[in-house]
mmCIF file of C-alpha atoms and ligand atoms in Angstrom:
data_model
loop_
_atom_site.group_PDB
_atom_site.id
_atom_site.type_symbol
_atom_site.label_atom_id
_atom_site.label_comp_id
_atom_site.label_asym_id
_atom_site.label_seq_id
_atom_site.Cartn_x
_atom_site.Cartn_y
_atom_site.Cartn_z
ATOM 1 C CA UNK A 6 0.000 0.000 0.000
ATOM 2 C CA UNK A 7 1.332 3.478 -0.820
ATOM 3 C CA UNK A 8 2.103 5.238 2.456
ATOM 4 C CA UNK A 9 0.786 8.662 1.535
ATOM 5 C CA UNK A 10 -2.347 7.960 -0.442
ATOM 6 C CA UNK A 11 -3.833 4.471 -0.073
ATOM 7 C CA UNK A 12 -6.698 3.685 -2.449
ATOM 8 C CA UNK A 13 -9.929 3.991 -0.470
ATOM 9 C CA UNK A 14 -13.192 2.151 -1.070
ATOM 10 C CA UNK A 15 -16.453 3.429 0.449
ATOM 11 C CA UNK A 16 -19.679 1.435 0.779
ATOM 12 C CA UNK A 17 -22.884 3.096 2.025
ATOM 13 C CA UNK A 18 -23.587 6.684 1.008
ATOM 14 C CA UNK A 19 -26.467 7.494 3.361
ATOM 15 C CA UNK A 20 -26.877 10.534 5.620
ATOM 16 C CA UNK A 21 -23.435 9.869 7.125
ATOM 17 C CA UNK A 22 -21.535 8.074 4.379
ATOM 18 C CA UNK A 23 -22.144 10.716 1.714
ATOM 19 C CA UNK A 24 -20.438 13.509 3.654
ATOM 20 C CA UNK A 25 -17.659 11.209 4.878
ATOM 21 C CA UNK A 26 -16.868 9.898 1.384
ATOM 22 C CA UNK A 27 -16.947 13.424 -0.032
ATOM 23 C CA UNK A 28 -14.315 14.468 2.511
ATOM 24 C CA UNK A 29 -12.167 11.453 1.606
ATOM 25 C CA UNK A 30 -12.294 12.513 -2.053
ATOM 26 C CA UNK A 31 -11.594 16.152 -1.167
ATOM 27 C CA UNK A 32 -8.491 15.087 0.783
ATOM 28 C CA UNK A 33 -7.101 13.621 -2.436
ATOM 29 C CA UNK A 34 -7.434 9.871 -1.843
ATOM 30 C CA UNK A 35 -8.195 7.777 -4.937
ATOM 31 C CA UNK A 36 -11.778 6.693 -4.184
ATOM 32 C CA UNK A 37 -14.094 3.910 -5.410
ATOM 33 C CA UNK A 38 -17.671 3.811 -4.093
ATOM 34 C CA UNK A 39 -20.695 1.512 -4.001
ATOM 35 C CA UNK A 40 -24.191 2.353 -2.836
ATOM 36 C CA UNK A 41 -27.141 -0.054 -2.970
ATOM 37 C CA UNK A 42 -29.246 2.737 -4.483
ATOM 38 C CA UNK A 43 -26.923 3.572 -7.350
ATOM 39 C CA UNK A 44 -28.194 7.115 -7.946
ATOM 40 C CA UNK A 45 -26.510 8.315 -4.752
ATOM 41 C CA UNK A 46 -23.163 6.895 -5.882
ATOM 42 C CA UNK A 47 -23.600 8.474 -9.302
ATOM 43 C CA UNK A 48 -24.278 11.843 -7.675
ATOM 44 C CA UNK A 49 -21.015 11.624 -5.705
ATOM 45 C CA UNK A 50 -19.094 10.492 -8.793
ATOM 46 C CA UNK A 51 -20.492 13.457 -10.753
ATOM 47 C CA UNK A 52 -19.368 15.807 -8.031
ATOM 48 C CA UNK A 53 -15.940 14.385 -7.111
ATOM 49 C CA UNK A 54 -14.844 12.203 -10.057
ATOM 50 C CA UNK A 55 -14.632 9.092 -7.833
ATOM 51 C CA UNK A 56 -14.953 5.666 -9.466
ATOM 52 C CA UNK A 57 -18.132 3.567 -9.228
ATOM 53 C CA UNK A 58 -18.241 -0.158 -8.492
ATOM 54 C CA UNK A 59 -21.129 -2.583 -8.998
ATOM 55 C CA UNK A 60 -20.613 -4.647 -5.826
ATOM 56 C CA UNK A 61 -18.875 -4.414 -2.446
ATOM 57 C CA UNK A 62 -16.503 -7.077 -3.767
ATOM 58 C CA UNK A 63 -15.514 -4.840 -6.697
ATOM 59 C CA UNK A 64 -14.873 -1.973 -4.281
ATOM 60 C CA UNK A 65 -12.510 -4.182 -2.278
ATOM 61 C CA UNK A 66 -10.698 -5.333 -5.420
ATOM 62 C CA UNK A 67 -9.933 -1.697 -6.280
ATOM 63 C CA UNK A 68 -8.902 -0.578 -2.767
ATOM 64 C CA UNK A 69 -6.265 -0.819 -0.040
ATOM 65 C CA UNK A 70 -8.631 0.344 2.722
ATOM 66 C CA UNK A 71 -12.384 -0.341 2.488
ATOM 67 C CA UNK A 72 -14.787 1.666 4.641
ATOM 68 C CA UNK A 73 -18.361 0.516 5.257
ATOM 69 C CA UNK A 74 -21.128 2.795 6.566
ATOM 70 C CA UNK A 75 -24.380 0.840 6.304
ATOM 71 C CA UNK A 76 -27.304 0.610 8.717
ATOM 72 C CA UNK A 77 -27.602 -2.444 10.964
ATOM 73 C CA UNK A 78 -26.001 -5.790 11.814
ATOM 74 C CA UNK A 79 -27.595 -7.800 8.938
ATOM 75 C CA UNK A 80 -26.525 -5.085 6.474
ATOM 76 C CA UNK A 81 -22.904 -5.200 7.621
ATOM 77 C CA UNK A 82 -22.924 -8.997 7.395
ATOM 78 C CA UNK A 83 -24.373 -8.743 3.894
ATOM 79 C CA UNK A 84 -21.756 -6.352 2.502
ATOM 80 C CA UNK A 85 -18.873 -8.297 4.051
ATOM 81 C CA UNK A 86 -19.858 -11.921 4.068
ATOM 82 C CA UNK A 87 -22.593 -12.656 1.514
ATOM 83 C CA UNK A 88 -22.451 -13.123 -2.283
ATOM 84 C CA UNK A 89 -20.647 -10.238 -3.979
ATOM 85 C CA UNK A 90 -19.321 -9.194 -0.585
ATOM 86 C CA UNK A 91 -15.962 -7.828 0.473
ATOM 87 C CA UNK A 92 -14.646 -11.174 1.732
ATOM 88 C CA UNK A 93 -14.680 -12.525 -1.825
ATOM 89 C CA UNK A 94 -11.892 -10.031 -2.614
ATOM 90 C CA UNK A 95 -9.912 -10.915 0.517
ATOM 91 C CA UNK A 96 -6.126 -10.775 0.272
ATOM 92 C CA UNK A 97 -3.365 -10.069 2.768
ATOM 93 C CA UNK A 98 -2.714 -6.328 2.934
ATOM 94 C CA UNK A 99 -6.367 -5.356 2.608
ATOM 95 C CA UNK A 100 -7.713 -3.407 5.605
ATOM 96 C CA UNK A 101 -11.456 -3.082 6.267
ATOM 97 C CA UNK A 102 -13.115 -0.525 8.531
ATOM 98 C CA UNK A 103 -16.736 -0.575 9.596
ATOM 99 C CA UNK A 104 -17.838 2.874 10.795
ATOM 100 C CA UNK A 105 -21.551 2.220 11.451
ATOM 101 C CA UNK A 106 -22.952 1.320 14.871
ATOM 102 C CA UNK A 107 -23.484 -2.436 15.137
ATOM 103 C CA UNK A 108 -22.165 -3.481 18.562
ATOM 104 C CA UNK A 109 -19.002 -5.298 19.571
ATOM 105 C CA UNK A 110 -20.266 -8.845 18.886
ATOM 106 C CA UNK A 111 -20.935 -8.133 15.204
ATOM 107 C CA UNK A 112 -17.568 -6.374 14.865
ATOM 108 C CA UNK A 113 -15.759 -9.390 16.318
ATOM 109 C CA UNK A 114 -17.679 -11.817 14.068
ATOM 110 C CA UNK A 115 -16.777 -9.902 10.901
ATOM 111 C CA UNK A 116 -13.174 -9.468 12.075
ATOM 112 C CA UNK A 117 -12.837 -13.216 12.651
ATOM 113 C CA UNK A 118 -14.306 -14.062 9.231
ATOM 114 C CA UNK A 119 -11.816 -11.702 7.550
ATOM 115 C CA UNK A 120 -8.830 -12.743 9.656
ATOM 116 C CA UNK A 121 -9.159 -16.280 8.227
ATOM 117 C CA UNK A 122 -8.249 -14.724 4.855
ATOM 118 C CA UNK A 123 -5.455 -12.466 6.127
ATOM 119 C CA UNK A 124 -7.550 -9.290 6.062
ATOM 120 C CA UNK A 125 -7.255 -6.738 8.895
ATOM 121 C CA UNK A 126 -10.391 -5.237 10.419
ATOM 122 C CA UNK A 127 -11.000 -2.093 12.466
ATOM 123 C CA UNK A 128 -14.317 -1.113 14.042
ATOM 124 C CA UNK A 129 -14.458 2.666 14.010
ATOM 125 C CA UNK A 130 -17.917 4.021 14.770
ATOM 126 C CA UNK A 131 -18.387 7.754 14.869
ATOM 127 C CA UNK A 132 -20.218 10.535 16.665
ATOM 128 C CA UNK A 133 -21.068 14.034 15.500
ATOM 129 C CA UNK A 134 -24.135 13.579 13.309
ATOM 130 C CA UNK A 135 -24.564 14.137 9.597
ATOM 131 C CA UNK A 136 -23.396 17.726 10.141
ATOM 132 C CA UNK A 137 -20.121 16.426 11.596
ATOM 133 C CA UNK A 138 -19.850 14.033 8.658
ATOM 134 C CA UNK A 139 -20.229 16.896 6.186
ATOM 135 C CA UNK A 140 -17.782 19.151 7.988
ATOM 136 C CA UNK A 141 -15.172 16.459 8.662
ATOM 137 C CA UNK A 142 -15.404 17.006 12.425
ATOM 138 C CA UNK A 143 -16.520 13.544 13.575
ATOM 139 C CA UNK A 144 -15.286 11.822 16.715
ATOM 140 C CA UNK A 145 -13.923 8.428 15.661
ATOM 141 C CA UNK A 146 -13.667 5.580 18.196
ATOM 142 C CA UNK A 147 -11.493 2.796 16.842
ATOM 143 C CA UNK A 148 -10.886 -0.823 17.837
ATOM 144 C CA UNK A 149 -8.225 -2.980 16.187
ATOM 145 C CA UNK A 150 -4.553 -3.813 16.301
ATOM 146 C CA UNK A 151 -1.904 -1.088 16.061
ATOM 147 C CA UNK A 152 -0.871 -1.817 12.464
ATOM 148 C CA UNK A 153 -4.445 -1.811 11.176
ATOM 149 C CA UNK A 154 -5.235 1.397 13.068
ATOM 150 C CA UNK A 155 -2.100 3.034 11.613
ATOM 151 C CA UNK A 156 -3.177 2.030 8.090
ATOM 152 C CA UNK A 157 -6.515 3.796 8.618
ATOM 153 C CA UNK A 158 -5.289 6.916 10.407
ATOM 154 C CA UNK A 159 -4.687 9.104 7.316
ATOM 155 C CA UNK A 160 -8.206 8.510 6.040
ATOM 156 C CA UNK A 161 -9.679 8.965 9.539
ATOM 157 C CA UNK A 162 -8.006 12.387 9.591
ATOM 158 C CA UNK A 163 -9.954 13.325 6.453
ATOM 159 C CA UNK A 164 -13.265 12.588 8.222
ATOM 160 C CA UNK A 165 -12.776 13.432 11.876
ATOM 161 C CA UNK A 166 -11.250 15.822 14.373
ATOM 162 C CA UNK A 167 -11.006 13.545 17.402
ATOM 163 C CA UNK A 168 -9.615 10.094 16.686
ATOM 164 C CA UNK A 169 -9.089 7.695 19.587
ATOM 165 C CA UNK A 170 -7.689 4.170 19.442
ATOM 166 C CA UNK A 171 -9.798 2.539 22.163
ATOM 167 C CA UNK A 172 -8.284 -0.985 22.173
ATOM 168 C CA UNK A 173 -8.705 -4.256 20.265
ATOM 169 C CA UNK A 174 -11.550 -5.037 17.816
ATOM 170 C CA UNK A 175 -14.914 -4.392 19.479
ATOM 171 C CA UNK A 176 -13.717 -1.591 21.762
ATOM 172 C CA UNK A 177 -14.646 1.098 19.213
ATOM 173 C CA UNK A 178 -18.215 -0.251 19.254
ATOM 174 C CA UNK A 179 -18.241 -0.494 23.045
ATOM 175 C CA UNK A 180 -17.109 3.132 23.288
ATOM 176 C CA UNK A 181 -19.765 4.183 20.781
ATOM 177 C CA UNK A 182 -22.496 2.513 22.849
ATOM 178 C CA UNK A 183 -21.298 4.535 25.853
ATOM 179 C CA UNK A 184 -21.710 7.592 23.629
ATOM 180 C CA UNK A 185 -25.237 6.493 22.670
ATOM 181 C CA UNK A 186 -26.315 5.916 26.276
ATOM 182 C CA UNK A 187 -25.061 9.349 27.339
ATOM 183 C CA UNK A 188 -26.410 11.052 24.198
ATOM 184 C CA UNK A 189 -29.842 9.448 24.604
ATOM 185 C CA UNK A 190 -30.220 10.539 28.218
ATOM 186 C CA UNK A 191 -28.941 13.962 27.286
ATOM 187 C CA UNK A 192 -31.600 14.272 24.600
ATOM 188 C CA UNK A 193 -34.278 13.163 27.080
ATOM 189 C CA UNK A 194 -33.099 15.982 29.367
ATOM 190 C CA UNK A 195 -33.153 18.506 26.508
ATOM 191 C CA UNK A 196 -36.690 17.466 25.497
ATOM 192 C CA UNK A 197 -38.004 17.636 29.069
ATOM 193 C CA UNK A 198 -36.372 21.026 29.683
ATOM 194 C CA UNK A 199 -37.711 22.524 26.460
ATOM 195 C CA UNK A 200 -41.232 21.153 27.023
ATOM 196 C CA UNK A 201 -41.123 22.744 30.470
ATOM 197 C CA UNK A 202 -40.017 26.047 28.905
ATOM 198 C CA UNK A 203 -42.766 25.930 26.252
ATOM 199 C CA UNK A 204 -45.483 25.039 28.747
ATOM 200 C CA UNK A 205 -44.342 27.829 31.077
ATOM 201 C CA UNK A 206 -44.724 30.432 28.363
ATOM 202 C CA UNK A 207 -40.987 31.183 28.479
ATOM 203 C CA UNK A 208 -39.146 32.806 25.562
ATOM 204 C CA UNK A 209 -37.598 29.613 24.183
ATOM 205 C CA UNK A 210 -34.913 31.481 22.218
ATOM 206 C CA UNK A 211 -33.760 33.180 25.407
ATOM 207 C CA UNK A 212 -33.844 29.885 27.311
ATOM 208 C CA UNK A 213 -31.748 28.201 24.616
ATOM 209 C CA UNK A 214 -29.213 31.005 24.760
ATOM 210 C CA UNK A 215 -28.951 31.247 28.548
ATOM 211 C CA UNK A 216 -28.961 27.546 29.419
ATOM 212 C CA UNK A 217 -26.576 26.627 26.594
ATOM 213 C CA UNK A 218 -23.861 28.800 28.110
ATOM 214 C CA UNK A 219 -24.220 27.295 31.593
ATOM 215 C CA UNK A 220 -23.568 23.983 33.301
ATOM 216 C CA UNK A 221 -26.464 22.295 31.466
ATOM 217 C CA UNK A 222 -25.043 23.082 28.023
ATOM 218 C CA UNK A 223 -24.354 20.102 25.730
ATOM 219 C CA UNK A 224 -24.042 19.038 22.102
ATOM 220 C CA UNK A 225 -27.715 18.005 22.129
ATOM 221 C CA UNK A 226 -28.795 21.299 23.640
ATOM 222 C CA UNK A 227 -26.866 23.406 21.104
ATOM 223 C CA UNK A 228 -27.517 21.311 17.996
ATOM 224 C CA UNK A 229 -30.919 19.707 18.576
ATOM 225 C CA UNK A 230 -32.479 22.314 20.895
ATOM 226 C CA UNK A 231 -32.898 24.967 18.150
ATOM 227 C CA UNK A 232 -34.353 22.337 15.790
ATOM 228 C CA UNK A 233 -36.853 21.299 18.460
ATOM 229 C CA UNK A 234 -37.797 24.949 19.021
ATOM 230 C CA UNK A 235 -38.688 25.389 15.329
ATOM 231 C CA UNK A 236 -40.278 21.904 15.092
ATOM 232 C CA UNK A 237 -37.681 20.834 12.512
ATOM 233 C CA UNK A 238 -37.674 17.045 12.779
ATOM 234 C CA UNK A 239 -35.652 16.343 9.604
ATOM 235 C CA UNK A 240 -33.115 13.585 10.347
ATOM 236 C CA UNK A 241 -29.484 14.130 11.063
ATOM 237 C CA UNK A 242 -29.720 10.882 13.046
ATOM 238 C CA UNK A 243 -32.848 8.764 12.537
ATOM 239 C CA UNK A 244 -35.064 7.502 15.362
ATOM 240 C CA UNK A 245 -34.854 4.002 13.780
ATOM 241 C CA UNK A 246 -31.064 3.999 14.148
ATOM 242 C CA UNK A 247 -31.105 5.238 17.744
ATOM 243 C CA UNK A 248 -33.582 2.459 18.628
ATOM 244 C CA UNK A 249 -31.098 -0.029 17.125
ATOM 245 C CA UNK A 250 -28.250 1.499 19.157
ATOM 246 C CA UNK A 251 -30.099 1.474 22.484
ATOM 247 C CA UNK A 252 -31.224 -2.092 21.806
ATOM 248 C CA UNK A 253 -27.551 -3.044 21.275
ATOM 249 C CA UNK A 254 -26.550 -1.169 24.444
ATOM 250 C CA UNK A 255 -29.268 -2.835 26.542
ATOM 251 C CA UNK A 256 -28.409 -6.294 25.185
ATOM 252 C CA UNK A 257 -24.741 -5.758 26.074
ATOM 253 C CA UNK A 258 -25.726 -4.350 29.492
ATOM 254 C CA UNK A 259 -27.956 -7.317 30.202
ATOM 255 C CA UNK A 260 -25.146 -9.748 29.381
ATOM 256 C CA UNK A 261 -23.091 -7.956 32.067
ATOM 257 C CA UNK A 262 -25.929 -7.889 34.626
ATOM 258 C CA UNK A 263 -26.460 -4.096 34.318
ATOM 259 C CA UNK A 264 -29.925 -2.493 34.296
ATOM 260 C CA UNK A 265 -29.602 1.036 32.767
ATOM 261 C CA UNK A 266 -33.124 2.231 33.676
ATOM 262 C CA UNK A 267 -32.766 5.658 32.028
ATOM 263 C CA UNK A 268 -31.716 4.104 28.724
ATOM 264 C CA UNK A 269 -34.770 1.840 28.896
ATOM 265 C CA UNK A 270 -37.050 4.846 29.357
ATOM 266 C CA UNK A 271 -35.578 6.668 26.352
ATOM 267 C CA UNK A 272 -35.938 3.532 24.226
ATOM 268 C CA UNK A 273 -39.619 3.371 25.213
ATOM 269 C CA UNK A 274 -40.103 7.033 24.182
ATOM 270 C CA UNK A 275 -38.358 6.476 20.849
ATOM 271 C CA UNK A 276 -40.478 3.380 20.158
ATOM 272 C CA UNK A 277 -43.618 5.447 20.762
ATOM 273 C CA UNK A 278 -42.517 7.913 18.056
ATOM 274 C CA UNK A 279 -41.603 5.019 15.747
ATOM 275 C CA UNK A 280 -45.014 3.366 16.279
ATOM 276 C CA UNK A 281 -46.673 6.647 15.242
ATOM 277 C CA UNK A 282 -44.733 6.522 11.937
ATOM 278 C CA UNK A 283 -41.776 8.711 12.955
ATOM 279 C CA UNK A 284 -38.905 6.222 12.592
ATOM 280 C CA UNK A 285 -37.300 8.187 9.773
ATOM 281 C CA UNK A 286 -37.479 11.459 11.680
ATOM 282 C CA UNK A 287 -34.496 12.846 13.556
ATOM 283 C CA UNK A 288 -34.079 11.826 17.211
ATOM 284 C CA UNK A 289 -35.143 15.337 18.280
ATOM 285 C CA UNK A 290 -38.714 14.298 17.336
ATOM 286 C CA UNK A 291 -38.719 12.473 20.686
ATOM 287 C CA UNK A 292 -40.116 15.681 22.189
ATOM 288 C CA UNK A 293 -43.486 14.827 20.606
ATOM 289 C CA UNK A 294 -43.914 12.074 23.239
ATOM 290 C CA UNK A 295 -43.947 14.718 25.979
HETATM 291 P P1 NAP B 323 -28.847 5.997 6.399
HETATM 292 O O1 NAP B 323 -28.972 7.407 5.990
HETATM 293 O O2 NAP B 323 -30.093 5.207 6.638
HETATM 294 O O3 NAP B 323 -27.924 5.244 5.310
HETATM 295 C C1 NAP B 323 -27.708 3.873 5.347
HETATM 296 C C2 NAP B 323 -26.814 3.489 4.197
HETATM 297 O O4 NAP B 323 -26.583 2.084 4.249
HETATM 298 C C3 NAP B 323 -27.409 3.773 2.825
HETATM 299 O O5 NAP B 323 -26.377 4.116 1.940
HETATM 300 C C4 NAP B 323 -28.017 2.420 2.454
HETATM 301 O O6 NAP B 323 -28.155 2.244 1.065
HETATM 302 C C5 NAP B 323 -26.958 1.502 3.006
HETATM 303 N N1 NAP B 323 -27.461 0.148 3.270
HETATM 304 C C6 NAP B 323 -28.355 -0.208 4.225
HETATM 305 N N2 NAP B 323 -28.557 -1.530 4.195
HETATM 306 C C7 NAP B 323 -27.766 -2.024 3.220
HETATM 307 C C8 NAP B 323 -27.524 -3.327 2.712
HETATM 308 N N3 NAP B 323 -28.147 -4.405 3.238
HETATM 309 N N4 NAP B 323 -26.649 -3.473 1.689
HETATM 310 C C9 NAP B 323 -26.019 -2.402 1.179
HETATM 311 N N5 NAP B 323 -26.206 -1.139 1.603
HETATM 312 C C10 NAP B 323 -27.065 -0.964 2.617
HETATM 313 O O7 NAP B 323 -28.013 5.847 7.760
HETATM 314 P P2 NAP B 323 -26.875 6.816 8.367
HETATM 315 O O8 NAP B 323 -27.515 7.846 9.220
HETATM 316 O O9 NAP B 323 -25.940 7.209 7.293
HETATM 317 O O10 NAP B 323 -26.191 5.781 9.397
HETATM 318 C C11 NAP B 323 -25.312 4.738 8.968
HETATM 319 C C12 NAP B 323 -24.740 4.071 10.208
HETATM 320 O O11 NAP B 323 -24.034 5.037 10.994
HETATM 321 C C13 NAP B 323 -25.786 3.479 11.165
HETATM 322 O O12 NAP B 323 -25.249 2.334 11.784
HETATM 323 C C14 NAP B 323 -26.004 4.593 12.169
HETATM 324 O O13 NAP B 323 -26.497 4.113 13.396
HETATM 325 C C15 NAP B 323 -24.590 5.135 12.294
HETATM 326 N N6 NAP B 323 -24.473 6.544 12.727
HETATM 327 C C16 NAP B 323 -25.323 7.495 12.274
HETATM 328 C C17 NAP B 323 -25.156 8.804 12.713
HETATM 329 C C18 NAP B 323 -26.074 9.920 12.261
HETATM 330 O O14 NAP B 323 -26.061 10.971 12.935
HETATM 331 N N7 NAP B 323 -26.819 9.782 11.200
HETATM 332 C C19 NAP B 323 -24.122 9.141 13.577
HETATM 333 C C20 NAP B 323 -23.251 8.156 13.995
HETATM 334 C C21 NAP B 323 -23.436 6.847 13.556
HETATM 335 P P3 NAP B 323 -29.441 2.869 0.277
HETATM 336 O O15 NAP B 323 -29.027 4.257 -0.124
HETATM 337 O O16 NAP B 323 -29.644 1.968 -0.858
HETATM 338 O O17 NAP B 323 -30.604 2.852 1.260
#
């Protein structure tokens, strides 16, 4: 692999992947992309000149480092392990990075299936929302061995501002689930505080300004609070995906004998919004439950 500019493959150009892949292209990496809905890949190719591939396997054949950013556990298993998947292009020297949120068990399963063929794997989920993806300011939480992490670092630097090597494979996902637990409870707090402000007849703009600068300020308050105030429920991060993440967190907690009652409550609220047809809305739509 060339040290300076490895060839990058990118699979999954959704709300997150599109901005991330665009930043990889902008940083000058040779880029090959695949998206299940081809029109999104064609749009990125038109904009950046990146190459298009017909399958995840073809992406891997053209790349030194392959990044995946698809939705859930079955989707990750499909792009890696099923027909036309990345594993069919396995060769020593190839490094694969999954950046979606799928939990540590899935990361370890994919890593083991690739290791049999000499392929390195890093789990590197992210935080920062689709806005962070567009701006290249994501937090990246990586799990994998030192050499594999080092192979990915240049391309991580094109997508993120804070990059932390958290330990072996699975520890990136574990760290991300910590992030999801804290973020979920934070959003619950933001929703409850803003409902209280609205119901009290307070000037919500003033409340947002004053509270954001104090001890209760947070990413959720500053980024989601203003959207809640103007009833903008367009997704940066979909309710459906946060339900997946809290399910993964609660499953992992249960296996360790932990209860996490607050996380359970938030999951219940999110499921209520989902049941009313709001699964594709942004997580800030959780305020509608209150
Ligand atoms: P999204 O907008 O729903 O995009 C999902 C992407 O995965 C799309 O490109 C989709 O292709 C592709 N995909 C899904 N299933 C697939 C399959 N079986 N085979 C091939 N491609 C498949 O989701 P997102 O918001 O970008 O999130 C992606 C991942 O990052 C999720 O795990 C999410 O939890 C995590 N995440 C999201 C955020 C956020 O703020 N949005 C932040 C951190 C982490 P199509 O275009 O064909 O549907």
